[in-house]
Amino acid sequence: MGTGMGATTDPGAIRVLMSTSMGTATNPGSIGILVGAGMGTATDPGAIRILMSSGMGAATNPGAVWILMGTGMDTATNPGSIGILMGTGMGVTTDPGAIRILMCSGMCATTDPGAIGILMSSSMGTATDPGAIRILMGTGMGTTTDPGAIRILMGTGMGTTANPASIWILMGSSMRSTTHPTAIRALMRSGMTGG
């Protein structure tokens, strides 16, 4: 979507660039999404890294989730660890005042841009503002009505998006349709429907 992108050495690796520069992905299935200007490398499959600003470190273990909303973040060296940065220099935090993380089965809607919602189970509400990040590790996800929203599904089912520039990434087996031609949809497995 921008002007420059780094190399990938394995087929199927998903890298989405919204701005000007991105590091390399050396294993298939690793997801790197850059909305700002600089991103480090991902050396293991399945690692999810989302950068909304200008600087991010490396992820060396599969399954590690990194989300950076500010300017600096430490590394995550253990699988499944979640590091979220809302400011300018901190480690892992689950502060409910700034970050919404749900480890169970239901999540309410978010109405402000840039809000982070992570669901590890089976259902998630809607995001009505652009830039909202929603990551679902289970089986169902709601809709987004604004462009630029990022939705990542690690399970088997995903809803529709009605605005261009929405990013959908499906790591499972099926995906529904998108109504705008500029929407980005990537399927890492076996089936995709609609256009």
PDB file of C-alpha atoms in Angstrom:
ATOM      1  CA  MET A   1       0.000   0.000   0.000  1.00  0.00           C
ATOM      2  CA  GLY A   2       3.031   2.291   0.280  1.00  0.00           C
ATOM      3  CA  THR A   3       6.404   2.649  -1.382  1.00  0.00           C
ATOM      4  CA  GLY A   4       8.814   0.018  -0.026  1.00  0.00           C
ATOM      5  CA  MET A   5       8.705  -3.481   1.402  1.00  0.00           C
ATOM      6  CA  GLY A   6      11.352  -5.925   2.594  1.00  0.00           C
ATOM      7  CA  ALA A   7      11.916  -9.450   1.351  1.00  0.00           C
ATOM      8  CA  THR A   8      10.248 -12.675   2.393  1.00  0.00           C
ATOM      9  CA  THR A   9      11.992 -16.005   1.936  1.00  0.00           C
ATOM     10  CA  ASP A  10       9.049 -18.351   2.317  1.00  0.00           C
ATOM     11  CA  PRO A  11       5.816 -18.602   0.364  1.00  0.00           C
ATOM     12  CA  GLY A  12       2.596 -17.862   2.198  1.00  0.00           C
ATOM     13  CA  ALA A  13       4.091 -15.350   4.609  1.00  0.00           C
ATOM     14  CA  ILE A  14       1.700 -12.440   5.050  1.00  0.00           C
ATOM     15  CA  ARG A  15       3.073  -8.945   5.145  1.00  0.00           C
ATOM     16  CA  VAL A  16       0.903  -5.865   4.801  1.00  0.00           C
ATOM     17  CA  LEU A  17       2.567  -2.499   4.410  1.00  0.00           C
ATOM     18  CA  MET A  18       0.544   0.692   4.759  1.00  0.00           C
ATOM     19  CA  SER A  19       3.484   3.114   4.736  1.00  0.00           C
ATOM     20  CA  THR A  20       7.137   3.092   3.655  1.00  0.00           C
ATOM     21  CA  SER A  21       9.304   0.320   5.149  1.00  0.00           C
ATOM     22  CA  MET A  22       9.112  -3.170   6.570  1.00  0.00           C
ATOM     23  CA  GLY A  23      11.546  -5.839   7.754  1.00  0.00           C
ATOM     24  CA  THR A  24      11.835  -9.411   6.567  1.00  0.00           C
ATOM     25  CA  ALA A  25       9.802 -12.504   7.425  1.00  0.00           C
ATOM     26  CA  THR A  26      11.850 -15.706   7.263  1.00  0.00           C
ATOM     27  CA  ASN A  27       9.169 -18.275   8.037  1.00  0.00           C
ATOM     28  CA  PRO A  28       5.830 -18.995   6.409  1.00  0.00           C
ATOM     29  CA  GLY A  29       2.716 -17.937   8.259  1.00  0.00           C
ATOM     30  CA  SER A  30       4.355 -15.105  10.174  1.00  0.00           C
ATOM     31  CA  ILE A  31       2.223 -11.959  10.078  1.00  0.00           C
ATOM     32  CA  GLY A  32       3.723  -8.500   9.938  1.00  0.00           C
ATOM     33  CA  ILE A  33       1.485  -5.461   9.601  1.00  0.00           C
ATOM     34  CA  LEU A  34       3.034  -2.025   9.395  1.00  0.00           C
ATOM     35  CA  VAL A  35       0.973   1.153   9.525  1.00  0.00           C
ATOM     36  CA  GLY A  36       3.846   3.437  10.412  1.00  0.00           C
ATOM     37  CA  ALA A  37       7.410   3.665   9.178  1.00  0.00           C
ATOM     38  CA  GLY A  38       9.635   0.905  10.613  1.00  0.00           C
ATOM     39  CA  MET A  39       9.367  -2.698  11.734  1.00  0.00           C
ATOM     40  CA  GLY A  40      11.803  -5.384  12.848  1.00  0.00           C
ATOM     41  CA  THR A  41      12.017  -8.995  11.739  1.00  0.00           C
ATOM     42  CA  ALA A  42       9.936 -12.046  12.628  1.00  0.00           C
ATOM     43  CA  THR A  43      11.961 -15.256  12.704  1.00  0.00           C
ATOM     44  CA  ASP A  44       9.321 -17.791  13.715  1.00  0.00           C
ATOM     45  CA  PRO A  45       6.072 -18.864  12.085  1.00  0.00           C
ATOM     46  CA  GLY A  46       2.827 -17.671  13.607  1.00  0.00           C
ATOM     47  CA  ALA A  47       4.325 -14.637  15.311  1.00  0.00           C
ATOM     48  CA  ILE A  48       1.972 -11.653  15.031  1.00  0.00           C
ATOM     49  CA  ARG A  49       3.415  -8.172  15.037  1.00  0.00           C
ATOM     50  CA  ILE A  50       1.422  -5.006  14.485  1.00  0.00           C
ATOM     51  CA  LEU A  51       3.111  -1.617  14.434  1.00  0.00           C
ATOM     52  CA  MET A  52       1.072   1.569  14.512  1.00  0.00           C
ATOM     53  CA  SER A  53       3.975   3.992  14.891  1.00  0.00           C
ATOM     54  CA  SER A  54       7.711   4.084  14.227  1.00  0.00           C
ATOM     55  CA  GLY A  55       9.816   1.427  16.005  1.00  0.00           C
ATOM     56  CA  MET A  56       9.525  -2.191  17.064  1.00  0.00           C
ATOM     57  CA  GLY A  57      11.863  -4.978  18.144  1.00  0.00           C
ATOM     58  CA  ALA A  58      12.067  -8.587  17.016  1.00  0.00           C
ATOM     59  CA  ALA A  59       9.876 -11.566  17.930  1.00  0.00           C
ATOM     60  CA  THR A  60      11.884 -14.761  18.296  1.00  0.00           C
ATOM     61  CA  ASN A  61       9.224 -17.256  19.346  1.00  0.00           C
ATOM     62  CA  PRO A  62       6.092 -18.492  17.597  1.00  0.00           C
ATOM     63  CA  GLY A  63       2.741 -17.310  18.883  1.00  0.00           C
ATOM     64  CA  ALA A  64       4.123 -14.194  20.545  1.00  0.00           C
ATOM     65  CA  VAL A  65       1.798 -11.227  20.031  1.00  0.00           C
ATOM     66  CA  TRP A  66       3.243  -7.753  19.900  1.00  0.00           C
ATOM     67  CA  ILE A  67       1.181  -4.621  19.449  1.00  0.00           C
ATOM     68  CA  LEU A  68       2.845  -1.232  19.470  1.00  0.00           C
ATOM     69  CA  MET A  69       0.827   1.966  19.623  1.00  0.00           C
ATOM     70  CA  GLY A  70       3.699   4.290  20.550  1.00  0.00           C
ATOM     71  CA  THR A  71       7.408   4.499  19.763  1.00  0.00           C
ATOM     72  CA  GLY A  72       9.380   1.803  21.636  1.00  0.00           C
ATOM     73  CA  MET A  73       8.934  -1.767  22.805  1.00  0.00           C
ATOM     74  CA  ASP A  74      11.062  -4.508  24.358  1.00  0.00           C
ATOM     75  CA  THR A  75      11.386  -7.985  22.901  1.00  0.00           C
ATOM     76  CA  ALA A  76       9.187 -10.994  23.663  1.00  0.00           C
ATOM     77  CA  THR A  77      11.153 -14.234  23.939  1.00  0.00           C
ATOM     78  CA  ASN A  78       8.462 -16.681  25.079  1.00  0.00           C
ATOM     79  CA  PRO A  79       5.616 -18.135  23.028  1.00  0.00           C
ATOM     80  CA  GLY A  80       2.144 -16.835  23.772  1.00  0.00           C
ATOM     81  CA  SER A  81       3.426 -13.789  25.658  1.00  0.00           C
ATOM     82  CA  ILE A  82       1.541 -10.564  24.923  1.00  0.00           C
ATOM     83  CA  GLY A  83       3.295  -7.220  24.910  1.00  0.00           C
ATOM     84  CA  ILE A  84       1.239  -4.092  24.348  1.00  0.00           C
ATOM     85  CA  LEU A  85       2.665  -0.594  24.397  1.00  0.00           C
ATOM     86  CA  MET A  86       0.432   2.457  24.549  1.00  0.00           C
ATOM     87  CA  GLY A  87       3.126   5.045  25.316  1.00  0.00           C
ATOM     88  CA  THR A  88       6.859   5.493  24.761  1.00  0.00           C
ATOM     89  CA  GLY A  89       8.764   2.769  26.642  1.00  0.00           C
ATOM     90  CA  MET A  90       7.424  -0.119  28.690  1.00  0.00           C
ATOM     91  CA  GLY A  91       7.171  -3.871  28.933  1.00  0.00           C
ATOM     92  CA  VAL A  92       4.173  -6.155  29.148  1.00  0.00           C
ATOM     93  CA  THR A  93       1.066  -4.592  30.665  1.00  0.00           C
ATOM     94  CA  THR A  94      -2.571  -5.627  31.103  1.00  0.00           C
ATOM     95  CA  ASP A  95      -3.751  -2.265  32.469  1.00  0.00           C
ATOM     96  CA  PRO A  96      -7.552  -2.343  32.030  1.00  0.00           C
ATOM     97  CA  GLY A  97      -7.695   1.441  31.988  1.00  0.00           C
ATOM     98  CA  ALA A  98      -5.857   1.604  28.675  1.00  0.00           C
ATOM     99  CA  ILE A  99      -6.001  -1.860  27.151  1.00  0.00           C
ATOM    100  CA  ARG A 100      -8.903  -4.263  26.866  1.00  0.00           C
ATOM    101  CA  ILE A 101      -7.860  -7.917  26.877  1.00  0.00           C
ATOM    102  CA  LEU A 102     -10.415 -10.698  27.155  1.00  0.00           C
ATOM    103  CA  MET A 103      -9.325 -14.273  27.866  1.00  0.00           C
ATOM    104  CA  CYS A 104     -12.826 -15.794  28.031  1.00  0.00           C
ATOM    105  CA  SER A 105     -15.777 -15.750  25.649  1.00  0.00           C
ATOM    106  CA  GLY A 106     -17.326 -12.312  25.093  1.00  0.00           C
ATOM    107  CA  MET A 107     -16.204  -8.771  24.463  1.00  0.00           C
ATOM    108  CA  CYS A 108     -18.102  -5.502  24.322  1.00  0.00           C
ATOM    109  CA  ALA A 109     -17.854  -3.048  21.448  1.00  0.00           C
ATOM    110  CA  THR A 110     -15.219  -0.349  21.172  1.00  0.00           C
ATOM    111  CA  THR A 111     -16.153   3.045  19.773  1.00  0.00           C
ATOM    112  CA  ASP A 112     -12.830   4.894  19.852  1.00  0.00           C
ATOM    113  CA  PRO A 113     -10.084   4.699  17.242  1.00  0.00           C
ATOM    114  CA  GLY A 114      -6.866   2.969  18.226  1.00  0.00           C
ATOM    115  CA  ALA A 115      -8.515   0.881  20.929  1.00  0.00           C
ATOM    116  CA  ILE A 116      -7.064  -2.622  21.210  1.00  0.00           C
ATOM    117  CA  GLY A 117      -9.283  -5.631  21.760  1.00  0.00           C
ATOM    118  CA  ILE A 118      -7.845  -9.133  21.942  1.00  0.00           C
ATOM    119  CA  LEU A 119     -10.114 -12.144  22.288  1.00  0.00           C
ATOM    120  CA  MET A 120      -8.712 -15.594  23.002  1.00  0.00           C
ATOM    121  CA  SER A 121     -11.980 -17.530  22.795  1.00  0.00           C
ATOM    122  CA  SER A 122     -15.078 -17.527  20.618  1.00  0.00           C
ATOM    123  CA  SER A 123     -16.894 -14.213  20.127  1.00  0.00           C
ATOM    124  CA  MET A 124     -16.165 -10.527  19.725  1.00  0.00           C
ATOM    125  CA  GLY A 125     -18.188  -7.356  19.285  1.00  0.00           C
ATOM    126  CA  THR A 126     -17.915  -4.703  16.613  1.00  0.00           C
ATOM    127  CA  ALA A 127     -15.464  -1.856  16.096  1.00  0.00           C
ATOM    128  CA  THR A 128     -17.072   1.293  14.741  1.00  0.00           C
ATOM    129  CA  ASP A 129     -14.017   3.505  14.315  1.00  0.00           C
ATOM    130  CA  PRO A 130     -11.072   3.283  11.926  1.00  0.00           C
ATOM    131  CA  GLY A 131      -7.746   2.053  13.208  1.00  0.00           C
ATOM    132  CA  ALA A 132      -9.214  -0.243  15.835  1.00  0.00           C
ATOM    133  CA  ILE A 133      -7.291  -3.494  16.133  1.00  0.00           C
ATOM    134  CA  ARG A 134      -9.145  -6.712  16.829  1.00  0.00           C
ATOM    135  CA  ILE A 135      -7.476 -10.104  17.054  1.00  0.00           C
ATOM    136  CA  LEU A 136      -9.519 -13.261  17.406  1.00  0.00           C
ATOM    137  CA  MET A 137      -7.954 -16.579  18.316  1.00  0.00           C
ATOM    138  CA  GLY A 138     -11.196 -18.574  18.275  1.00  0.00           C
ATOM    139  CA  THR A 139     -14.012 -19.147  15.800  1.00  0.00           C
ATOM    140  CA  GLY A 140     -16.254 -16.091  15.340  1.00  0.00           C
ATOM    141  CA  MET A 141     -15.806 -12.390  14.705  1.00  0.00           C
ATOM    142  CA  GLY A 142     -18.135  -9.458  14.200  1.00  0.00           C
ATOM    143  CA  THR A 143     -18.127  -6.822  11.489  1.00  0.00           C
ATOM    144  CA  THR A 144     -16.227  -3.583  11.074  1.00  0.00           C
ATOM    145  CA  THR A 145     -17.776  -0.620   9.287  1.00  0.00           C
ATOM    146  CA  ASP A 146     -14.817   1.721   8.935  1.00  0.00           C
ATOM    147  CA  PRO A 147     -11.783   1.611   6.658  1.00  0.00           C
ATOM    148  CA  GLY A 148      -8.367   0.811   8.072  1.00  0.00           C
ATOM    149  CA  ALA A 149      -9.605  -1.528  10.780  1.00  0.00           C
ATOM    150  CA  ILE A 150      -7.347  -4.545  11.213  1.00  0.00           C
ATOM    151  CA  ARG A 151      -8.911  -7.918  11.941  1.00  0.00           C
ATOM    152  CA  ILE A 152      -6.932 -11.125  12.298  1.00  0.00           C
ATOM    153  CA  LEU A 153      -8.654 -14.475  12.617  1.00  0.00           C
ATOM    154  CA  MET A 154      -6.739 -17.573  13.681  1.00  0.00           C
ATOM    155  CA  GLY A 155      -9.736 -19.908  13.606  1.00  0.00           C
ATOM    156  CA  THR A 156     -12.330 -20.871  11.002  1.00  0.00           C
ATOM    157  CA  GLY A 157     -14.938 -18.168  10.384  1.00  0.00           C
ATOM    158  CA  MET A 158     -14.990 -14.464   9.604  1.00  0.00           C
ATOM    159  CA  GLY A 159     -17.673 -11.912   8.844  1.00  0.00           C
ATOM    160  CA  THR A 160     -17.826  -9.284   6.129  1.00  0.00           C
ATOM    161  CA  THR A 161     -16.331  -5.842   5.759  1.00  0.00           C
ATOM    162  CA  ALA A 162     -18.118  -3.053   3.925  1.00  0.00           C
ATOM    163  CA  ASN A 163     -15.308  -0.511   3.582  1.00  0.00           C
ATOM    164  CA  PRO A 164     -12.136  -0.445   1.505  1.00  0.00           C
ATOM    165  CA  ALA A 165      -8.674  -0.780   3.041  1.00  0.00           C
ATOM    166  CA  SER A 166      -9.896  -3.101   5.778  1.00  0.00           C
ATOM    167  CA  ILE A 167      -7.345  -5.853   6.360  1.00  0.00           C
ATOM    168  CA  TRP A 168      -8.494  -9.422   6.862  1.00  0.00           C
ATOM    169  CA  ILE A 169      -6.111 -12.248   7.577  1.00  0.00           C
ATOM    170  CA  LEU A 170      -7.411 -15.777   7.931  1.00  0.00           C
ATOM    171  CA  MET A 171      -5.160 -18.577   9.145  1.00  0.00           C
ATOM    172  CA  GLY A 172      -7.853 -21.275   9.051  1.00  0.00           C
ATOM    173  CA  SER A 173     -10.016 -22.679   6.278  1.00  0.00           C
ATOM    174  CA  SER A 174     -12.806 -20.349   5.155  1.00  0.00           C
ATOM    175  CA  MET A 175     -13.500 -16.690   4.550  1.00  0.00           C
ATOM    176  CA  ARG A 176     -16.564 -14.765   3.519  1.00  0.00           C
ATOM    177  CA  SER A 177     -16.892 -12.033   0.945  1.00  0.00           C
ATOM    178  CA  THR A 178     -15.766  -8.428   0.936  1.00  0.00           C
ATOM    179  CA  THR A 179     -17.778  -5.801  -0.908  1.00  0.00           C
ATOM    180  CA  HIS A 180     -14.896  -3.523  -1.883  1.00  0.00           C
ATOM    181  CA  PRO A 181     -12.155  -4.419  -4.350  1.00  0.00           C
ATOM    182  CA  THR A 182      -9.363  -2.699  -2.454  1.00  0.00           C
ATOM    183  CA  ALA A 183      -9.841  -4.725   0.715  1.00  0.00           C
ATOM    184  CA  ILE A 184      -6.914  -6.991   1.508  1.00  0.00           C
ATOM    185  CA  ARG A 185      -7.744 -10.620   2.193  1.00  0.00           C
ATOM    186  CA  ALA A 186      -5.156 -13.330   2.747  1.00  0.00           C
ATOM    187  CA  LEU A 187      -5.872 -17.015   3.196  1.00  0.00           C
ATOM    188  CA  MET A 188      -3.174 -19.311   4.533  1.00  0.00           C
ATOM    189  CA  ARG A 189      -5.022 -22.577   4.114  1.00  0.00           C
ATOM    190  CA  SER A 190      -7.616 -24.199   1.916  1.00  0.00           C
ATOM    191  CA  GLY A 191     -10.716 -22.254   0.932  1.00  0.00           C
ATOM    192  CA  MET A 192     -11.990 -18.792   0.189  1.00  0.00           C
ATOM    193  CA  THR A 193     -15.413 -17.634  -0.916  1.00  0.00           C
ATOM    194  CA  GLY A 194     -16.814 -14.489  -2.427  1.00  0.00           C
ATOM    195  CA  GLY A 195     -14.964 -11.669  -4.073  1.00  0.00           C
TER     196      GLY A 195
END
